[in-house]
């Protein structure tokens, strides 16, 4: 073996498919960052704030004080305020329950839960109850048929916004950038159609999970007088003058923000909130209403249903009413929903990978029996499952006194995650 191979980290980077190039100490197999994967490791652990990086156990207390993923100590931070499972001691729970046991895998910034920390996804389906694939498919089709008339087609609402803000110059961008812009303009157009956005200083627009703040940026190009509050779990340096707070959605208390207090009307927006972040945003809206924040409406575009958790999902009442009464049903439903966006391939090697994944997550024989479905049938079924999951969220938020619509806001060719939950205080 080459000497250089002996002094390099043995960890294989999953996304790059190659070994880590960091040097290792004499007698070690892994570098400091990947030492947590060494079977003989006893002192390197995952960071409780963000399991994407590791820390020496003896330096944990010092690291937590300066970790970039730590929860900020600000007035608007209420630990677990918008979550059904996170408590004030969740980090301690994460440390003792997960970080000291390397067999568990983690989702970033999620509390430890049985369904996301098992060595095999099949452990989630520990129930002895067998779910009939025929029942599951029939129930999805029947439920979808009963609500299809309540799925609105608002595709095209962003055309005028696009023409006004960029015009024909949109063709100068590459295809990926064009799709991103068209989604921004479509969300703005839908919000305008619902009467949520007006060009006035008394309106505050809160962007959940803002990131690079592109959606607020384009809104500000058309509505210059509006105030903006950008919420994200990390800091950015936007080129426009907007207030940004660093806080994860599950801990955010909107009523403690000065900009929100001074605004007479508040609108919540988002573009592609992953998994349970959408549920946290809905809970944030509900908690803010209880604290006398005048939220006149919202426009939320969810995505990544496979990252949703049953404990946090707010639409359980609707699912139960249509026959999906158990957590097992929810796990199967969100897995099937991934078929709408997974991009089935005719490549035999890709099909083998898909089959291995299918076997890994099957609930006994339920999903295995569904493997005979064609790719087209799976995509249709996955699409319907997505609509069911979002309709459940829409029904839940109606209880707060809003008229809520579930809309398709762009074509599937632009984004397969093309559902928008939009609501306004009655009447719509």
Coordinates of C-alpha atoms in Angstrom, one line a residue:
X1 CA 0.0 0.0 0.0
X2 CA 1.2 3.5 -0.8
X3 CA 2.6 5.5 2.2
X4 CA 0.3 8.4 1.3
X5 CA -2.7 6.1 1.7
X6 CA -1.6 5.1 5.2
X7 CA -1.5 8.7 6.5
X8 CA -4.8 9.8 5.0
X9 CA -8.2 9.6 6.7
X10 CA -10.0 6.3 5.9
X11 CA -13.4 7.8 6.0
X12 CA -15.4 7.7 2.7
X13 CA -17.2 10.9 1.9
X14 CA -20.8 9.8 1.0
X15 CA -21.6 12.5 -1.5
X16 CA -18.2 12.5 -3.2
X17 CA -17.6 8.8 -3.1
X18 CA -13.9 9.1 -2.2
X19 CA -11.8 9.1 0.9
X20 CA -11.2 12.2 3.1
X21 CA -7.9 13.7 2.2
X22 CA -7.1 15.0 5.7
X23 CA -3.9 13.7 7.4
X24 CA -4.2 11.5 10.5
X25 CA -2.1 11.2 13.6
X26 CA 0.3 8.4 14.0
X27 CA -1.5 5.2 14.8
X28 CA -4.9 6.7 14.0
X29 CA -7.2 5.6 11.2
X30 CA -9.4 8.7 10.9
X31 CA -8.8 12.4 11.1
X32 CA -10.1 14.5 14.0
X33 CA -13.4 15.3 12.3
X34 CA -14.2 11.7 11.3
X35 CA -12.7 10.0 14.4
X36 CA -16.3 9.6 15.7
X37 CA -16.6 6.7 13.2
X38 CA -13.8 4.8 14.7
X39 CA -15.0 1.7 16.6
X40 CA -12.4 2.4 19.2
X41 CA -13.3 6.0 19.7
X42 CA -14.4 7.1 23.1
X43 CA -13.8 10.8 23.3
X44 CA -15.0 12.3 19.9
X45 CA -18.8 13.0 19.8
X46 CA -21.3 14.7 17.6
X47 CA -22.1 18.3 18.5
X48 CA -25.5 18.4 20.3
X49 CA -26.3 21.7 18.4
X50 CA -25.6 20.3 15.0
X51 CA -24.6 16.7 14.4
X52 CA -23.0 17.7 11.1
X53 CA -19.8 18.4 13.0
X54 CA -18.0 16.7 15.9
X55 CA -16.2 17.9 19.0
X56 CA -13.9 16.4 21.6
X57 CA -16.0 15.3 24.6
X58 CA -13.6 17.0 27.1
X59 CA -14.1 20.3 25.4
X60 CA -17.8 20.1 24.9
X61 CA -18.8 22.8 27.4
X62 CA -16.3 25.2 25.9
X63 CA -17.4 24.4 22.4
X64 CA -21.1 24.9 23.1
X65 CA -20.5 28.5 24.2
X66 CA -19.1 29.5 20.8
X67 CA -20.7 26.9 18.4
X68 CA -22.1 28.6 15.3
X69 CA -25.2 26.4 15.5
X70 CA -26.0 27.3 19.1
X71 CA -29.4 28.7 19.9
X72 CA -29.0 32.5 20.5
X73 CA -29.9 34.0 23.8
X74 CA -32.3 36.6 22.6
X75 CA -35.7 37.8 23.8
X76 CA -37.5 36.3 20.8
X77 CA -36.1 32.8 21.5
X78 CA -38.4 30.5 23.4
X79 CA -36.9 26.9 23.4
X80 CA -39.4 24.6 21.7
X81 CA -42.1 27.2 21.6
X82 CA -43.4 26.1 18.2
X83 CA -42.6 22.4 18.6
X84 CA -44.6 19.6 20.0
X85 CA -41.5 17.6 21.1
X86 CA -38.6 19.9 21.8
X87 CA -38.1 20.9 25.5
X88 CA -35.7 23.2 27.2
X89 CA -33.4 20.3 28.0
X90 CA -33.5 18.8 24.4
X91 CA -29.8 19.4 23.9
X92 CA -28.9 17.4 27.1
X93 CA -31.3 14.7 25.9
X94 CA -29.6 14.6 22.5
X95 CA -26.2 14.4 24.1
X96 CA -26.8 11.5 26.4
X97 CA -29.2 9.6 24.2
X98 CA -27.7 10.0 20.8
X99 CA -24.2 11.4 20.7
X100 CA -22.7 8.8 23.0
X101 CA -24.2 6.0 20.8
X102 CA -22.8 6.1 17.3
X103 CA -25.4 3.6 15.9
X104 CA -27.9 6.4 15.6
X105 CA -28.1 8.8 12.6
X106 CA -29.4 12.3 12.8
X107 CA -31.4 14.9 11.0
X108 CA -30.0 18.4 11.5
X109 CA -31.6 20.5 14.3
X110 CA -34.2 17.9 15.0
X111 CA -35.0 16.5 18.5
X112 CA -34.2 12.9 19.1
X113 CA -37.2 10.8 18.2
X114 CA -37.7 7.1 17.7
X115 CA -38.7 7.5 14.1
X116 CA -35.5 9.4 13.0
X117 CA -32.8 7.7 15.1
X118 CA -33.2 4.1 14.3
X119 CA -30.4 2.1 12.6
X120 CA -33.0 0.9 10.2
X121 CA -36.1 2.7 9.1
X122 CA -38.0 -0.5 9.5
X123 CA -37.8 -0.1 13.3
X124 CA -40.4 2.7 12.8
X125 CA -42.8 0.0 11.7
X126 CA -42.5 -2.1 14.8
X127 CA -46.2 -2.6 15.1
X128 CA -47.6 -6.0 14.3
X129 CA -50.3 -4.5 12.2
X130 CA -50.0 -5.4 8.6
X131 CA -51.0 -2.5 6.2
X132 CA -52.6 -3.8 3.1
X133 CA -51.1 -2.2 0.0
X134 CA -54.5 -2.4 -1.8
X135 CA -56.1 -0.5 1.2
X136 CA -53.3 2.1 1.1
X137 CA -53.5 2.8 -2.6
X138 CA -57.3 2.8 -2.7
X139 CA -57.5 5.1 0.4
X140 CA -55.1 7.6 -1.3
X141 CA -57.1 7.6 -4.5
X142 CA -60.4 7.9 -2.8
X143 CA -59.3 10.7 -0.5
X144 CA -57.7 12.6 -3.3
X145 CA -60.9 12.3 -5.4
X146 CA -62.9 13.8 -2.5
X147 CA -60.7 16.9 -2.2
X148 CA -59.6 17.5 -5.8
X149 CA -62.2 20.2 -6.3
X150 CA -60.5 22.1 -3.4
X151 CA -57.1 22.0 -5.0
X152 CA -56.9 25.4 -6.9
X153 CA -54.9 26.1 -10.0
X154 CA -53.2 29.4 -9.6
X155 CA -50.5 28.8 -12.2
X156 CA -49.8 31.9 -14.1
X157 CA -50.2 34.4 -11.3
X158 CA -46.6 35.4 -11.5
X159 CA -46.6 36.3 -15.2
X160 CA -47.3 40.0 -14.7
X161 CA -44.8 40.2 -11.8
X162 CA -42.1 38.6 -14.0
X163 CA -42.8 41.0 -16.9
X164 CA -42.6 44.0 -14.6
X165 CA -39.4 43.0 -12.6
X166 CA -37.2 41.3 -15.2
X167 CA -39.2 41.3 -18.5
X168 CA -37.5 39.5 -21.4
X169 CA -34.1 39.6 -19.7
X170 CA -35.1 36.4 -17.8
X171 CA -33.9 34.5 -20.8
X172 CA -30.4 35.6 -20.1
X173 CA -30.3 33.4 -17.0
X174 CA -29.6 29.7 -17.1
X175 CA -32.5 27.2 -16.9
X176 CA -32.0 26.5 -13.2
X177 CA -31.9 30.2 -12.3
X178 CA -35.0 30.8 -14.5
X179 CA -37.0 28.2 -12.6
X180 CA -36.0 29.8 -9.3
X181 CA -37.0 33.2 -10.4
X182 CA -40.3 32.0 -11.8
X183 CA -41.1 30.4 -8.4
X184 CA -40.4 33.7 -6.6
X185 CA -42.6 35.6 -9.0
X186 CA -45.4 33.1 -8.8
X187 CA -45.5 33.2 -5.0
X188 CA -45.6 37.0 -5.1
X189 CA -48.3 36.9 -7.7
X190 CA -50.4 34.5 -5.6
X191 CA -50.0 36.7 -2.5
X192 CA -51.1 39.7 -4.6
X193 CA -54.1 37.8 -5.9
X194 CA -55.1 37.0 -2.3
X195 CA -54.7 40.7 -1.3
X196 CA -52.0 39.9 1.2
X197 CA -49.3 42.4 0.0
X198 CA -49.8 46.2 -0.4
X199 CA -47.1 48.9 -0.7
X200 CA -47.4 50.4 2.8
X201 CA -45.1 50.9 5.7
X202 CA -47.6 49.5 8.2
X203 CA -47.2 46.0 6.6
X204 CA -44.5 43.7 7.9
X205 CA -43.6 40.6 5.9
X206 CA -42.0 37.8 7.8
X207 CA -40.0 35.3 5.8
X208 CA -39.6 31.9 7.6
X209 CA -36.3 30.3 6.7
X210 CA -35.1 33.2 4.6
X211 CA -31.6 32.0 3.6
X212 CA -30.3 34.3 1.0
X213 CA -33.5 36.4 1.2
X214 CA -34.2 36.2 -2.5
X215 CA -38.0 36.1 -2.1
X216 CA -38.1 39.2 0.1
X217 CA -35.6 40.9 -2.2
X218 CA -38.0 40.6 -5.2
X219 CA -41.0 41.6 -3.1
X220 CA -39.1 44.7 -2.0
X221 CA -38.4 45.6 -5.7
X222 CA -42.1 45.9 -6.2
X223 CA -43.3 47.0 -2.7
X224 CA -40.6 49.3 -1.5
X225 CA -42.4 50.6 1.6
X226 CA -43.0 47.3 3.3
X227 CA -41.0 46.2 6.3
X228 CA -39.3 42.8 6.3
X229 CA -38.3 40.4 9.0
X230 CA -36.0 37.6 7.9
X231 CA -35.8 34.5 10.0
X232 CA -33.1 31.9 9.6
X233 CA -31.0 29.7 11.8
X234 CA -27.8 31.2 10.6
X235 CA -26.5 34.6 9.8
X236 CA -26.3 36.1 6.3
X237 CA -25.3 39.5 4.9
X238 CA -28.1 40.5 2.5
X239 CA -27.4 43.4 0.2
X240 CA -30.7 45.1 1.0
X241 CA -31.7 46.7 4.2
X242 CA -33.9 44.2 6.0
X243 CA -34.0 43.1 9.6
X244 CA -32.7 39.6 10.1
X245 CA -32.8 37.5 13.3
X246 CA -30.9 34.3 13.8
X247 CA -33.2 31.8 15.3
X248 CA -34.5 28.4 14.2
X249 CA -38.3 28.4 13.6
X250 CA -39.1 26.0 16.3
X251 CA -37.9 28.5 18.9
X252 CA -39.1 31.8 17.4
X253 CA -41.4 34.1 19.3
X254 CA -42.6 36.6 16.7
X255 CA -44.4 38.7 19.3
X256 CA -41.1 39.8 20.9
X257 CA -39.8 41.5 17.7
X258 CA -40.0 45.3 17.7
X259 CA -40.6 45.4 13.9
X260 CA -43.6 43.1 14.3
X261 CA -44.9 45.0 17.3
X262 CA -44.9 48.3 15.4
X263 CA -46.6 46.9 12.3
X264 CA -50.4 47.0 12.1
X265 CA -50.5 44.1 9.7
X266 CA -48.2 41.0 9.4
X267 CA -47.9 38.5 6.5
X268 CA -45.9 35.2 6.7
X269 CA -44.2 33.9 3.7
X270 CA -41.8 31.1 2.8
X271 CA -40.3 29.3 -0.2
X272 CA -39.7 25.6 0.3
X273 CA -39.7 25.0 4.0
X274 CA -38.3 21.5 4.5
X275 CA -40.4 18.9 6.4
X276 CA -41.5 19.9 9.9
X277 CA -40.2 23.4 9.4
X278 CA -43.6 24.1 7.8
X279 CA -45.4 22.7 10.9
X280 CA -43.3 24.9 13.1
X281 CA -44.2 27.9 11.0
X282 CA -47.9 27.1 11.3
X283 CA -47.5 26.8 15.1
X284 CA -45.6 30.1 15.1
X285 CA -48.5 31.8 13.4
X286 CA -50.9 30.3 15.9
X287 CA -48.8 31.3 18.9
X288 CA -48.3 34.8 17.5
X289 CA -52.1 35.2 17.1
X290 CA -52.5 34.2 20.7
X291 CA -50.1 37.0 21.6
X292 CA -52.1 39.6 19.7
X293 CA -50.0 39.8 16.6
X294 CA -52.3 40.8 13.7
X295 CA -51.3 38.2 11.1
X296 CA -53.6 38.9 8.2
X297 CA -52.4 36.0 6.1
X298 CA -49.7 33.8 4.9
X299 CA -48.2 32.1 1.8
X300 CA -46.3 28.9 2.6
X301 CA -44.6 26.6 0.1
X302 CA -43.7 23.3 1.8
X303 CA -41.3 20.6 0.5
X304 CA -39.3 17.5 1.6
X305 CA -42.2 15.6 3.1
X306 CA -39.8 12.7 3.9
X307 CA -38.3 15.0 6.6
X308 CA -41.6 15.5 8.3
X309 CA -42.3 13.7 11.6
X310 CA -45.5 12.4 13.0
X311 CA -45.1 14.1 16.3
X312 CA -44.8 17.6 14.7
X313 CA -47.2 17.2 11.8
X314 CA -50.2 19.4 12.4
X315 CA -52.6 17.7 10.1
X316 CA -53.2 14.5 12.0
X317 CA -56.9 15.2 12.6
X318 CA -57.6 15.3 8.8
X319 CA -55.6 12.1 8.1
X320 CA -57.5 10.3 10.9
X321 CA -60.8 11.4 9.5
X322 CA -60.0 9.8 6.1
X323 CA -58.7 6.5 7.5
X324 CA -55.0 7.2 8.1
X325 CA -55.3 6.7 11.8
X326 CA -51.9 5.4 12.8
X327 CA -48.4 6.7 12.8
X328 CA -47.5 3.7 10.6
X329 CA -49.9 5.1 8.0
X330 CA -48.2 8.5 8.1
X331 CA -44.8 7.0 7.7
X332 CA -45.9 5.1 4.6
X333 CA -47.8 8.1 3.2
X334 CA -44.8 10.4 3.4
X335 CA -42.5 7.7 1.9
X336 CA -44.9 7.3 -1.0
X337 CA -45.0 11.1 -1.4
X338 CA -41.3 11.0 -2.2
X339 CA -42.1 9.1 -5.4
X340 CA -43.4 12.4 -6.8
X341 CA -40.0 14.0 -6.7
X342 CA -37.4 11.2 -6.8
X343 CA -36.9 11.3 -10.6
X344 CA -37.4 7.6 -11.6
X345 CA -34.8 6.5 -14.0
X346 CA -34.7 3.7 -16.6
X347 CA -31.0 3.1 -15.8
X348 CA -30.7 -0.5 -14.5
X349 CA -28.1 0.5 -11.9
X350 CA -30.3 3.3 -10.6
X351 CA -33.3 0.9 -10.5
X352 CA -31.2 -1.5 -8.4
X353 CA -30.4 1.3 -5.9
X354 CA -34.1 2.2 -5.8
X355 CA -35.0 -1.4 -5.1
X356 CA -32.5 -1.6 -2.3
X357 CA -34.0 1.5 -0.7
X358 CA -37.5 0.1 -1.1
X359 CA -36.5 -3.0 0.7
X360 CA -34.9 -1.0 3.5
X361 CA -38.0 1.0 4.3
X362 CA -40.7 -1.6 3.7
X363 CA -43.4 -2.1 6.4
X364 CA -43.2 -5.8 6.4
X365 CA -44.4 -6.7 2.9
X366 CA -46.5 -3.6 2.3
X367 CA -44.1 -1.6 0.1
X368 CA -42.6 -4.7 -1.3
X369 CA -45.9 -5.6 -2.8
X370 CA -46.1 -2.2 -4.3
X371 CA -42.9 -2.6 -6.2
X372 CA -44.8 -3.9 -9.3
X373 CA -46.3 -0.4 -9.8
X374 CA -44.9 1.3 -12.9
X375 CA -42.8 4.5 -12.5
X376 CA -45.7 6.5 -13.8
X377 CA -48.1 5.0 -11.3
X378 CA -45.7 5.7 -8.5
X379 CA -45.3 9.3 -9.5
X380 CA -49.1 9.8 -9.7
X381 CA -49.6 8.1 -6.3
X382 CA -46.8 10.1 -4.8
X383 CA -48.3 13.3 -6.1
X384 CA -51.6 12.5 -4.5
X385 CA -50.0 11.7 -1.2
X386 CA -48.3 15.1 -1.2
X387 CA -51.7 16.8 -1.8
X388 CA -53.2 14.8 1.1
X389 CA -50.4 15.8 3.5
X390 CA -50.6 19.5 2.6
X391 CA -54.4 19.5 2.7
X392 CA -54.2 18.2 6.3
X393 CA -52.0 21.2 7.2
X394 CA -54.4 23.6 5.4
X395 CA -57.4 22.1 7.3
X396 CA -55.6 22.6 10.6
X397 CA -54.8 26.3 10.0
X398 CA -58.4 27.0 9.1
X399 CA -59.2 26.6 12.8
X400 CA -57.3 29.9 13.4
X401 CA -60.0 31.9 11.6
X402 CA -58.5 32.0 8.1
X403 CA -59.9 31.2 4.7
X404 CA -57.2 28.8 3.4
X405 CA -56.6 27.5 -0.1
X406 CA -54.2 24.8 -1.3
X407 CA -53.0 25.9 -4.7
X408 CA -50.7 24.8 -7.5
X409 CA -48.6 27.9 -8.1
X410 CA -46.2 26.7 -10.8
X411 CA -46.0 24.0 -13.4
X412 CA -44.5 20.6 -12.4
X413 CA -41.8 21.2 -15.0
X414 CA -40.6 24.2 -13.0
X415 CA -40.8 22.5 -9.6
X416 CA -42.4 19.2 -8.5
X417 CA -42.8 20.9 -5.1
X418 CA -45.4 23.2 -6.5
X419 CA -48.0 23.3 -3.7
X420 CA -48.8 26.6 -1.9
X421 CA -50.8 26.9 1.3
X422 CA -52.2 30.4 1.2
X423 CA -54.6 32.0 3.7
X424 CA -56.2 35.3 4.6
X425 CA -58.4 36.4 7.5
X426 CA -62.0 35.9 6.6
X427 CA -63.5 36.9 4.2
X428 CA -60.9 35.8 1.6

